[in-house]
XYZ file of C-alpha atoms in Angstrom:
203
model
C 105.242 67.765 188.189
C 107.967 66.620 185.849
C 105.477 64.522 183.851
C 103.124 67.698 183.505
C 106.129 69.756 182.268
C 107.111 67.062 179.838
C 103.534 66.851 178.412
C 103.382 70.550 178.303
C 106.663 70.706 176.166
C 105.487 67.949 173.984
C 102.143 69.851 173.455
C 103.906 73.037 172.743
C 106.253 71.292 170.200
C 103.330 69.611 168.515
C 101.368 72.828 168.356
C 104.562 74.543 166.916
C 105.033 71.867 164.337
C 101.220 72.074 163.372
C 101.450 75.822 163.137
C 104.611 75.507 160.959
C 103.079 72.895 158.717
C 99.946 75.100 158.197
C 102.039 78.154 157.454
C 104.235 76.183 154.910
C 101.019 74.910 153.255
C 99.685 78.452 153.196
C 102.927 79.604 151.564
C 102.820 76.955 148.956
C 99.219 77.744 148.079
C 100.097 81.404 147.724
C 103.183 80.486 145.638
C 100.978 78.466 143.294
C 98.455 81.211 143.158
C 101.220 83.671 142.283
C 102.584 81.341 139.659
C 99.237 81.013 138.154
C 98.716 84.791 138.244
C 102.138 85.176 136.514
C 101.308 82.711 133.839
C 97.942 84.642 133.242
C 99.843 87.928 133.082
C 102.210 86.339 130.488
C 99.289 85.137 128.438
C 97.772 88.620 128.621
C 100.950 90.339 127.744
C 101.558 87.997 124.768
C 97.991 88.710 123.549
C 98.464 92.497 124.105
C 101.729 92.256 122.060
C 100.027 90.461 119.196
C 97.238 92.993 119.306
C 99.522 95.910 119.349
C 101.594 94.536 116.359
C 98.363 93.917 114.467
C 97.157 97.395 115.176
C 100.552 98.870 114.075
C 100.458 96.998 110.821
C 96.866 98.032 110.183
C 97.850 101.739 110.899
C 100.784 101.535 108.542
C 98.559 99.960 105.917
C 96.004 102.625 106.073
C 98.689 105.288 106.132
C 100.247 103.749 102.943
C 96.850 103.608 101.369
C 95.858 107.193 102.294
C 99.177 108.401 100.911
C 98.702 106.382 97.588
C 95.220 108.069 97.280
C 96.743 111.581 97.106
C 97.507 111.670 93.388
C 96.305 114.657 91.193
C 97.781 116.989 88.676
C 96.737 119.931 86.512
C 98.994 121.899 84.135
C 98.738 124.453 81.282
C 100.724 124.199 78.215
C 102.813 127.449 78.554
C 104.331 128.767 81.798
C 104.251 132.249 80.551
C 103.590 134.234 77.354
C 101.751 133.105 74.307
C 102.535 130.789 71.406
C 101.342 128.575 68.743
C 102.780 124.956 68.896
C 103.104 123.260 65.561
C 102.715 122.198 62.970
C 105.180 119.322 62.853
C 105.856 116.621 60.307
C 105.456 113.914 63.027
C 103.384 113.545 66.180
C 104.895 115.408 69.104
C 104.185 114.926 72.925
C 102.871 118.079 74.485
C 104.927 119.251 77.422
C 102.600 121.155 79.851
C 104.966 123.526 81.894
C 102.444 125.588 83.949
C 101.890 123.609 87.020
C 98.688 124.343 88.939
C 98.909 121.179 91.213
C 100.952 118.039 91.306
C 100.020 116.258 94.318
C 102.125 112.932 94.368
C 104.606 114.374 91.792
C 103.462 111.912 89.195
C 103.480 114.368 86.409
C 106.790 115.288 84.894
C 106.810 118.913 83.524
C 110.007 118.112 81.556
C 108.450 115.251 79.463
C 104.701 116.003 79.505
C 104.190 112.376 80.960
C 102.077 111.174 83.839
C 103.471 108.042 85.398
C 101.055 106.097 87.532
C 102.549 105.736 91.079
C 100.165 102.843 92.079
C 97.822 100.456 90.488
C 94.407 102.056 90.271
C 91.564 103.767 88.337
C 92.359 107.187 87.019
C 90.452 110.022 85.302
C 92.193 112.392 82.733
C 90.997 115.265 80.731
C 92.675 117.548 78.267
C 91.796 120.714 76.353
C 93.087 122.032 73.113
C 92.651 125.516 71.710
C 92.902 126.597 68.095
C 92.499 129.571 65.856
C 90.534 129.816 62.586
C 91.647 127.910 59.514
C 94.030 125.774 61.580
C 93.668 121.997 62.149
C 93.634 120.942 65.748
C 94.283 117.183 66.422
C 95.430 115.872 69.963
C 95.266 112.544 71.314
C 95.696 111.112 74.888
C 97.859 108.026 74.894
C 98.480 105.285 77.419
C 101.802 103.406 76.727
C 101.832 104.546 73.034
C 98.209 103.504 72.608
C 95.503 106.112 71.623
C 92.681 106.178 74.198
C 90.746 109.339 73.020
C 91.179 112.368 70.918
C 89.846 115.932 69.788
C 89.753 117.167 66.295
C 88.456 120.304 64.805
C 88.917 122.848 62.024
C 87.136 126.131 62.394
C 86.932 128.354 59.409
C 85.930 131.642 61.197
C 86.466 131.655 64.871
C 88.618 130.412 67.781
C 87.527 127.107 69.292
C 88.302 124.700 72.126
C 88.089 120.866 71.992
C 88.023 118.589 74.982
C 87.895 114.979 75.913
C 88.269 112.883 79.046
C 88.636 109.180 79.970
C 88.691 106.966 82.882
C 91.688 104.303 82.703
C 92.719 101.348 84.705
C 96.477 101.653 85.051
C 99.135 99.390 86.373
C 102.012 100.951 88.389
C 104.429 102.640 86.038
C 102.035 103.043 83.217
C 102.492 106.349 81.252
C 99.808 108.715 80.080
C 100.385 111.691 78.003
C 99.127 113.751 74.973
C 100.438 114.061 71.418
C 99.828 116.732 68.778
C 99.200 115.146 65.521
C 101.246 115.944 62.396
C 100.109 119.020 60.371
C 98.200 120.225 63.462
C 98.796 122.881 65.971
C 97.415 124.246 69.310
C 97.715 127.722 70.863
C 98.051 128.855 74.413
C 98.724 131.817 76.608
C 98.502 132.834 80.232
C 94.875 132.017 80.257
C 95.813 128.348 79.884
C 93.346 127.440 77.089
C 95.308 124.214 76.360
C 95.634 122.041 79.525
C 96.107 118.493 80.818
C 94.714 117.237 84.209
C 94.334 113.822 85.924
C 93.843 112.430 89.441
C 93.407 108.826 91.016
C 89.879 107.809 91.637
C 90.810 104.786 93.683
C 93.581 102.377 94.024
C 93.146 98.680 93.070
């Protein structure tokens, strides 16, 4: 009887040990699986962080590019009233004061100068109005270099002259128009004499 009890106790003890060993092994396997899962989650989180950073940088770049594209202005020579400008003994920069639009604020109505806010390709056009028997000569300049001009002298009627040009500009380049010496232009509330330009695309 004692022998049977002893064998039974030994059997129970062995069974308990075997069960405990199996449980420990199962726990270890679960821990390893959990560690692998955590490592995989860390890798995924790092990949997500990199993707989010790249997406944010791309969005900022797109927003900056879109903002840079919004450059356009148009202005008439006189803000009000009517007036003949000129003649002068030397060339004079025309200051267009009647602002129709100035998106990007690149045109300065105090100086008559457009300053390129970004490197890009721009389009400009200007109009000049004159009365009979008066010489009209106006040029568009880029950094003190003449790009295009209008010239006319009508003996009998009023007349308008216009010219336009596409220019490749660096950031900070200046574009403006000048009235030639011994010439004049006329403007009134109808804005016969005007200056306009806009960014076609950045470079």
